[in-house]
């Protein structure tokens, strides 16, 4: 078994956005069979198998083929996507008529998937903290990002932009200030509503207000 051709259970779960227990159950049920590493007996997944799953997703019918009220935008709207993952949000925006001018993602396997399915996309692989996005200032209408939930450490009743330093939401807000889009879209899990007793979400709203954006739920 050539290990470079396989993904671990954890890597596959992260790419598919599923829990490891779900993948174990799918293996038992035959929905997504795994192979076993000879020495450890750990579950492994051929990269080609996972890539095929994403290929099927990216090659499905476009929105305008399945939604009868699809309307082409009056002009081209450009998007910069952060924390792009394997491209789920980006492909939805593309199907809605928006153009992704660049996508940032740190996970190398997700970047491989993006490049395979959309060779024309500009993939910025690496840690968002290492990128300067100021060259996109006033050149994109939308900045999107699926940043993780991270608690803030601050004193007082109101969180300021500087107080979020060190979190990935801070990086999202930093890029928004650098790029100055018309709108920014933050995507997260339902648990954000109650994370740190709601303080995390309120902190994010406070920061977005501070940098000039009104928040719509």
PDB file of C-alpha atoms in Angstrom:
ATOM      1  CA  UNK A   1       0.000   0.000   0.000  1.00  0.00           C
ATOM      2  CA  UNK A   2       1.507   3.330  -1.110  1.00  0.00           C
ATOM      3  CA  UNK A   3       0.432   5.658   1.696  1.00  0.00           C
ATOM      4  CA  UNK A   4       0.759   8.825  -0.401  1.00  0.00           C
ATOM      5  CA  UNK A   5      -2.229   7.618  -2.411  1.00  0.00           C
ATOM      6  CA  UNK A   6      -4.476   7.377   0.648  1.00  0.00           C
ATOM      7  CA  UNK A   7      -6.161   9.696   3.135  1.00  0.00           C
ATOM      8  CA  UNK A   8      -6.622   8.948   6.807  1.00  0.00           C
ATOM      9  CA  UNK A   9     -10.019   8.807   8.474  1.00  0.00           C
ATOM     10  CA  UNK A  10      -9.450  12.261   9.997  1.00  0.00           C
ATOM     11  CA  UNK A  11      -8.355  13.828   6.698  1.00  0.00           C
ATOM     12  CA  UNK A  12     -11.333  12.357   4.858  1.00  0.00           C
ATOM     13  CA  UNK A  13     -13.763  13.503   7.554  1.00  0.00           C
ATOM     14  CA  UNK A  14     -12.407  17.059   7.347  1.00  0.00           C
ATOM     15  CA  UNK A  15     -12.610  17.183   3.561  1.00  0.00           C
ATOM     16  CA  UNK A  16     -16.165  15.838   3.463  1.00  0.00           C
ATOM     17  CA  UNK A  17     -17.344  17.893   6.419  1.00  0.00           C
ATOM     18  CA  UNK A  18     -18.507  14.780   8.267  1.00  0.00           C
ATOM     19  CA  UNK A  19     -17.630  13.313  11.636  1.00  0.00           C
ATOM     20  CA  UNK A  20     -15.302  10.353  11.912  1.00  0.00           C
ATOM     21  CA  UNK A  21     -18.126   8.337  13.451  1.00  0.00           C
ATOM     22  CA  UNK A  22     -20.285   9.041  10.381  1.00  0.00           C
ATOM     23  CA  UNK A  23     -17.522   7.735   8.121  1.00  0.00           C
ATOM     24  CA  UNK A  24     -17.162   4.622  10.283  1.00  0.00           C
ATOM     25  CA  UNK A  25     -20.899   4.035   9.975  1.00  0.00           C
ATOM     26  CA  UNK A  26     -20.801   4.590   6.206  1.00  0.00           C
ATOM     27  CA  UNK A  27     -17.983   2.057   6.005  1.00  0.00           C
ATOM     28  CA  UNK A  28     -20.008  -0.518   7.941  1.00  0.00           C
ATOM     29  CA  UNK A  29     -23.062   0.147   5.767  1.00  0.00           C
ATOM     30  CA  UNK A  30     -21.066   0.033   2.541  1.00  0.00           C
ATOM     31  CA  UNK A  31     -21.939   3.628   1.584  1.00  0.00           C
ATOM     32  CA  UNK A  32     -18.298   4.752   1.565  1.00  0.00           C
ATOM     33  CA  UNK A  33     -16.093   1.685   2.015  1.00  0.00           C
ATOM     34  CA  UNK A  34     -12.654   2.155   3.509  1.00  0.00           C
ATOM     35  CA  UNK A  35      -9.594  -0.001   3.078  1.00  0.00           C
ATOM     36  CA  UNK A  36      -7.489  -1.144   6.005  1.00  0.00           C
ATOM     37  CA  UNK A  37      -3.856  -0.238   6.542  1.00  0.00           C
ATOM     38  CA  UNK A  38      -2.084  -3.629   6.837  1.00  0.00           C
ATOM     39  CA  UNK A  39      -0.032  -2.909   9.953  1.00  0.00           C
ATOM     40  CA  UNK A  40      -2.400  -0.814  12.084  1.00  0.00           C
ATOM     41  CA  UNK A  41      -5.747  -1.910  10.590  1.00  0.00           C
ATOM     42  CA  UNK A  42      -6.756   1.780  10.508  1.00  0.00           C
ATOM     43  CA  UNK A  43      -9.309   2.908   7.955  1.00  0.00           C
ATOM     44  CA  UNK A  44      -7.814   4.571   4.883  1.00  0.00           C
ATOM     45  CA  UNK A  45      -9.479   6.093   1.829  1.00  0.00           C
ATOM     46  CA  UNK A  46      -7.978   6.170  -1.679  1.00  0.00           C
ATOM     47  CA  UNK A  47      -7.485   9.785  -2.746  1.00  0.00           C
ATOM     48  CA  UNK A  48      -8.968   8.964  -6.137  1.00  0.00           C
ATOM     49  CA  UNK A  49     -12.169   7.776  -4.446  1.00  0.00           C
ATOM     50  CA  UNK A  50     -12.596  11.048  -2.532  1.00  0.00           C
ATOM     51  CA  UNK A  51     -11.660  13.143  -5.566  1.00  0.00           C
ATOM     52  CA  UNK A  52     -14.375  11.370  -7.545  1.00  0.00           C
ATOM     53  CA  UNK A  53     -16.925  12.380  -4.909  1.00  0.00           C
ATOM     54  CA  UNK A  54     -15.967  16.037  -5.313  1.00  0.00           C
ATOM     55  CA  UNK A  55     -15.898  15.705  -9.094  1.00  0.00           C
ATOM     56  CA  UNK A  56     -19.464  14.424  -9.029  1.00  0.00           C
ATOM     57  CA  UNK A  57     -20.429  17.410  -6.880  1.00  0.00           C
ATOM     58  CA  UNK A  58     -18.725  19.978  -9.079  1.00  0.00           C
ATOM     59  CA  UNK A  59     -20.101  18.495 -12.285  1.00  0.00           C
ATOM     60  CA  UNK A  60     -23.758  18.399 -11.244  1.00  0.00           C
ATOM     61  CA  UNK A  61     -26.341  20.505 -13.032  1.00  0.00           C
ATOM     62  CA  UNK A  62     -25.959  24.226 -12.651  1.00  0.00           C
ATOM     63  CA  UNK A  63     -28.478  26.311 -10.763  1.00  0.00           C
ATOM     64  CA  UNK A  64     -30.035  27.741 -13.913  1.00  0.00           C
ATOM     65  CA  UNK A  65     -30.726  24.194 -15.149  1.00  0.00           C
ATOM     66  CA  UNK A  66     -32.668  23.152 -12.065  1.00  0.00           C
ATOM     67  CA  UNK A  67     -34.158  26.414 -10.770  1.00  0.00           C
ATOM     68  CA  UNK A  68     -36.719  27.962 -13.079  1.00  0.00           C
ATOM     69  CA  UNK A  69     -36.460  31.453 -11.554  1.00  0.00           C
ATOM     70  CA  UNK A  70     -32.714  31.789 -12.127  1.00  0.00           C
ATOM     71  CA  UNK A  71     -31.809  35.330 -13.247  1.00  0.00           C
ATOM     72  CA  UNK A  72     -28.432  36.253 -14.665  1.00  0.00           C
ATOM     73  CA  UNK A  73     -26.870  39.202 -12.787  1.00  0.00           C
ATOM     74  CA  UNK A  74     -27.043  42.512 -14.649  1.00  0.00           C
ATOM     75  CA  UNK A  75     -23.266  42.860 -14.340  1.00  0.00           C
ATOM     76  CA  UNK A  76     -20.311  40.831 -13.165  1.00  0.00           C
ATOM     77  CA  UNK A  77     -19.795  40.636  -9.413  1.00  0.00           C
ATOM     78  CA  UNK A  78     -16.424  39.481  -8.138  1.00  0.00           C
ATOM     79  CA  UNK A  79     -15.819  37.424  -5.000  1.00  0.00           C
ATOM     80  CA  UNK A  80     -12.786  36.821  -2.803  1.00  0.00           C
ATOM     81  CA  UNK A  81     -13.289  33.700  -0.702  1.00  0.00           C
ATOM     82  CA  UNK A  82     -11.402  32.932   2.509  1.00  0.00           C
ATOM     83  CA  UNK A  83     -11.233  29.542   4.278  1.00  0.00           C
ATOM     84  CA  UNK A  84     -12.511  28.092   1.003  1.00  0.00           C
ATOM     85  CA  UNK A  85     -12.351  24.408   1.937  1.00  0.00           C
ATOM     86  CA  UNK A  86     -13.165  22.196  -1.032  1.00  0.00           C
ATOM     87  CA  UNK A  87     -15.235  24.906  -2.729  1.00  0.00           C
ATOM     88  CA  UNK A  88     -18.830  24.296  -1.665  1.00  0.00           C
ATOM     89  CA  UNK A  89     -19.690  27.959  -1.138  1.00  0.00           C
ATOM     90  CA  UNK A  90     -17.610  29.081  -4.115  1.00  0.00           C
ATOM     91  CA  UNK A  91     -19.385  26.748  -6.521  1.00  0.00           C
ATOM     92  CA  UNK A  92     -22.736  27.982  -5.239  1.00  0.00           C
ATOM     93  CA  UNK A  93     -21.706  31.586  -5.837  1.00  0.00           C
ATOM     94  CA  UNK A  94     -20.412  30.664  -9.280  1.00  0.00           C
ATOM     95  CA  UNK A  95     -23.709  28.992 -10.128  1.00  0.00           C
ATOM     96  CA  UNK A  96     -25.478  32.157  -8.997  1.00  0.00           C
ATOM     97  CA  UNK A  97     -23.485  34.152 -11.544  1.00  0.00           C
ATOM     98  CA  UNK A  98     -20.685  35.573  -9.382  1.00  0.00           C
ATOM     99  CA  UNK A  99     -17.023  35.263 -10.327  1.00  0.00           C
ATOM    100  CA  UNK A 100     -14.487  33.992  -7.783  1.00  0.00           C
ATOM    101  CA  UNK A 101     -11.293  35.935  -8.455  1.00  0.00           C
ATOM    102  CA  UNK A 102      -9.299  34.234  -5.686  1.00  0.00           C
ATOM    103  CA  UNK A 103      -9.755  31.599  -2.989  1.00  0.00           C
ATOM    104  CA  UNK A 104      -7.571  31.162   0.084  1.00  0.00           C
ATOM    105  CA  UNK A 105      -7.263  27.789   1.817  1.00  0.00           C
ATOM    106  CA  UNK A 106      -4.585  26.302   4.066  1.00  0.00           C
ATOM    107  CA  UNK A 107      -5.390  22.588   3.645  1.00  0.00           C
ATOM    108  CA  UNK A 108      -3.318  21.106   0.829  1.00  0.00           C
ATOM    109  CA  UNK A 109      -5.810  18.362   0.001  1.00  0.00           C
ATOM    110  CA  UNK A 110      -8.662  20.851  -0.283  1.00  0.00           C
ATOM    111  CA  UNK A 111      -6.467  22.962  -2.571  1.00  0.00           C
ATOM    112  CA  UNK A 112      -5.781  19.922  -4.739  1.00  0.00           C
ATOM    113  CA  UNK A 113      -9.526  19.380  -5.039  1.00  0.00           C
ATOM    114  CA  UNK A 114     -10.109  23.021  -5.965  1.00  0.00           C
ATOM    115  CA  UNK A 115      -7.420  22.950  -8.656  1.00  0.00           C
ATOM    116  CA  UNK A 116      -8.663  19.689 -10.103  1.00  0.00           C
ATOM    117  CA  UNK A 117     -12.271  20.800 -10.373  1.00  0.00           C
ATOM    118  CA  UNK A 118     -11.686  24.437 -11.308  1.00  0.00           C
ATOM    119  CA  UNK A 119      -8.267  24.789 -12.991  1.00  0.00           C
ATOM    120  CA  UNK A 120      -9.066  28.400 -13.880  1.00  0.00           C
ATOM    121  CA  UNK A 121      -9.570  29.477 -10.260  1.00  0.00           C
ATOM    122  CA  UNK A 122      -6.807  31.443  -8.547  1.00  0.00           C
ATOM    123  CA  UNK A 123      -6.017  29.308  -5.486  1.00  0.00           C
ATOM    124  CA  UNK A 124      -3.956  31.020  -2.784  1.00  0.00           C
ATOM    125  CA  UNK A 125      -2.680  28.076  -0.766  1.00  0.00           C
ATOM    126  CA  UNK A 126      -1.356  28.751   2.709  1.00  0.00           C
ATOM    127  CA  UNK A 127      -2.007  30.410   6.051  1.00  0.00           C
ATOM    128  CA  UNK A 128      -4.251  33.458   5.671  1.00  0.00           C
ATOM    129  CA  UNK A 129      -2.000  35.317   8.114  1.00  0.00           C
ATOM    130  CA  UNK A 130       0.783  35.254   5.536  1.00  0.00           C
ATOM    131  CA  UNK A 131      -1.226  36.961   2.783  1.00  0.00           C
ATOM    132  CA  UNK A 132      -1.718  40.635   2.012  1.00  0.00           C
ATOM    133  CA  UNK A 133      -4.969  41.126   0.095  1.00  0.00           C
ATOM    134  CA  UNK A 134      -4.702  44.886  -0.384  1.00  0.00           C
ATOM    135  CA  UNK A 135      -4.180  44.434  -4.136  1.00  0.00           C
ATOM    136  CA  UNK A 136      -7.874  43.467  -4.301  1.00  0.00           C
ATOM    137  CA  UNK A 137      -8.999  46.725  -2.677  1.00  0.00           C
ATOM    138  CA  UNK A 138     -12.131  48.105  -4.359  1.00  0.00           C
ATOM    139  CA  UNK A 139     -11.832  45.375  -7.011  1.00  0.00           C
ATOM    140  CA  UNK A 140     -14.246  42.806  -5.549  1.00  0.00           C
ATOM    141  CA  UNK A 141     -17.825  43.291  -4.422  1.00  0.00           C
ATOM    142  CA  UNK A 142     -18.002  40.375  -1.992  1.00  0.00           C
ATOM    143  CA  UNK A 143     -15.654  38.806   0.563  1.00  0.00           C
ATOM    144  CA  UNK A 144     -16.790  35.483   2.018  1.00  0.00           C
ATOM    145  CA  UNK A 145     -15.333  33.232   4.677  1.00  0.00           C
ATOM    146  CA  UNK A 146     -16.240  30.213   6.777  1.00  0.00           C
ATOM    147  CA  UNK A 147     -14.062  30.978   9.799  1.00  0.00           C
ATOM    148  CA  UNK A 148     -14.150  28.662  12.855  1.00  0.00           C
ATOM    149  CA  UNK A 149     -15.633  29.519  16.249  1.00  0.00           C
ATOM    150  CA  UNK A 150     -12.936  30.838  18.568  1.00  0.00           C
ATOM    151  CA  UNK A 151     -13.589  32.511  21.900  1.00  0.00           C
ATOM    152  CA  UNK A 152     -12.247  36.026  22.401  1.00  0.00           C
ATOM    153  CA  UNK A 153     -10.293  37.189  25.423  1.00  0.00           C
ATOM    154  CA  UNK A 154     -11.162  40.736  26.357  1.00  0.00           C
ATOM    155  CA  UNK A 155     -12.119  42.947  29.257  1.00  0.00           C
ATOM    156  CA  UNK A 156     -15.123  45.225  29.289  1.00  0.00           C
ATOM    157  CA  UNK A 157     -18.542  45.063  27.706  1.00  0.00           C
ATOM    158  CA  UNK A 158     -17.655  45.715  24.082  1.00  0.00           C
ATOM    159  CA  UNK A 159     -15.162  43.878  21.904  1.00  0.00           C
ATOM    160  CA  UNK A 160     -12.978  45.964  19.622  1.00  0.00           C
ATOM    161  CA  UNK A 161     -11.197  44.949  16.432  1.00  0.00           C
ATOM    162  CA  UNK A 162      -7.786  44.799  18.133  1.00  0.00           C
ATOM    163  CA  UNK A 163      -9.160  42.530  20.884  1.00  0.00           C
ATOM    164  CA  UNK A 164      -9.798  39.759  18.349  1.00  0.00           C
ATOM    165  CA  UNK A 165      -6.148  39.577  17.284  1.00  0.00           C
ATOM    166  CA  UNK A 166      -4.938  35.979  17.137  1.00  0.00           C
ATOM    167  CA  UNK A 167      -8.275  34.530  16.009  1.00  0.00           C
ATOM    168  CA  UNK A 168      -9.204  33.590  12.462  1.00  0.00           C
ATOM    169  CA  UNK A 169     -12.190  35.902  12.634  1.00  0.00           C
ATOM    170  CA  UNK A 170      -9.686  38.724  13.151  1.00  0.00           C
ATOM    171  CA  UNK A 171      -8.028  37.660   9.892  1.00  0.00           C
ATOM    172  CA  UNK A 172     -11.412  37.664   8.152  1.00  0.00           C
ATOM    173  CA  UNK A 173     -12.106  41.186   9.414  1.00  0.00           C
ATOM    174  CA  UNK A 174      -8.573  42.281   8.512  1.00  0.00           C
ATOM    175  CA  UNK A 175      -9.042  41.166   4.923  1.00  0.00           C
ATOM    176  CA  UNK A 176     -12.417  42.916   4.752  1.00  0.00           C
ATOM    177  CA  UNK A 177     -10.781  46.179   5.814  1.00  0.00           C
ATOM    178  CA  UNK A 178      -7.986  45.672   3.273  1.00  0.00           C
ATOM    179  CA  UNK A 179     -10.331  44.886   0.386  1.00  0.00           C
ATOM    180  CA  UNK A 180     -13.281  47.173   1.209  1.00  0.00           C
ATOM    181  CA  UNK A 181     -16.011  45.086  -0.495  1.00  0.00           C
ATOM    182  CA  UNK A 182     -19.627  46.174  -0.786  1.00  0.00           C
ATOM    183  CA  UNK A 183     -20.656  43.252   1.411  1.00  0.00           C
ATOM    184  CA  UNK A 184     -18.969  40.504   3.390  1.00  0.00           C
ATOM    185  CA  UNK A 185     -20.495  37.113   4.117  1.00  0.00           C
ATOM    186  CA  UNK A 186     -19.480  35.074   7.151  1.00  0.00           C
ATOM    187  CA  UNK A 187     -20.517  31.424   7.199  1.00  0.00           C
ATOM    188  CA  UNK A 188     -20.483  29.317  10.341  1.00  0.00           C
ATOM    189  CA  UNK A 189     -22.164  26.487  12.201  1.00  0.00           C
ATOM    190  CA  UNK A 190     -25.363  26.869  14.216  1.00  0.00           C
ATOM    191  CA  UNK A 191     -23.331  26.472  17.395  1.00  0.00           C
ATOM    192  CA  UNK A 192     -21.943  29.978  16.912  1.00  0.00           C
ATOM    193  CA  UNK A 193     -25.220  31.318  18.316  1.00  0.00           C
ATOM    194  CA  UNK A 194     -24.462  29.841  21.737  1.00  0.00           C
ATOM    195  CA  UNK A 195     -20.645  29.731  21.610  1.00  0.00           C
ATOM    196  CA  UNK A 196     -19.212  31.209  24.823  1.00  0.00           C
ATOM    197  CA  UNK A 197     -22.777  32.019  25.917  1.00  0.00           C
ATOM    198  CA  UNK A 198     -23.333  34.167  22.843  1.00  0.00           C
ATOM    199  CA  UNK A 199     -20.353  36.428  23.526  1.00  0.00           C
ATOM    200  CA  UNK A 200     -18.455  35.222  20.453  1.00  0.00           C
ATOM    201  CA  UNK A 201     -21.232  36.191  18.042  1.00  0.00           C
ATOM    202  CA  UNK A 202     -21.821  39.517  19.755  1.00  0.00           C
ATOM    203  CA  UNK A 203     -18.109  40.217  19.554  1.00  0.00           C
ATOM    204  CA  UNK A 204     -18.096  39.508  15.825  1.00  0.00           C
ATOM    205  CA  UNK A 205     -21.068  41.802  15.265  1.00  0.00           C
ATOM    206  CA  UNK A 206     -19.373  44.525  17.294  1.00  0.00           C
ATOM    207  CA  UNK A 207     -16.204  44.271  15.209  1.00  0.00           C
ATOM    208  CA  UNK A 208     -18.058  44.294  11.885  1.00  0.00           C
ATOM    209  CA  UNK A 209     -19.955  47.382  13.000  1.00  0.00           C
ATOM    210  CA  UNK A 210     -16.667  49.010  13.980  1.00  0.00           C
ATOM    211  CA  UNK A 211     -15.161  48.488  10.519  1.00  0.00           C
ATOM    212  CA  UNK A 212     -18.251  49.857   8.792  1.00  0.00           C
ATOM    213  CA  UNK A 213     -20.591  46.929   8.115  1.00  0.00           C
ATOM    214  CA  UNK A 214     -24.154  46.479   9.342  1.00  0.00           C
ATOM    215  CA  UNK A 215     -24.936  42.866  10.206  1.00  0.00           C
ATOM    216  CA  UNK A 216     -28.002  41.074   8.864  1.00  0.00           C
ATOM    217  CA  UNK A 217     -28.697  37.629  10.381  1.00  0.00           C
TER     218      UNK A 217
END
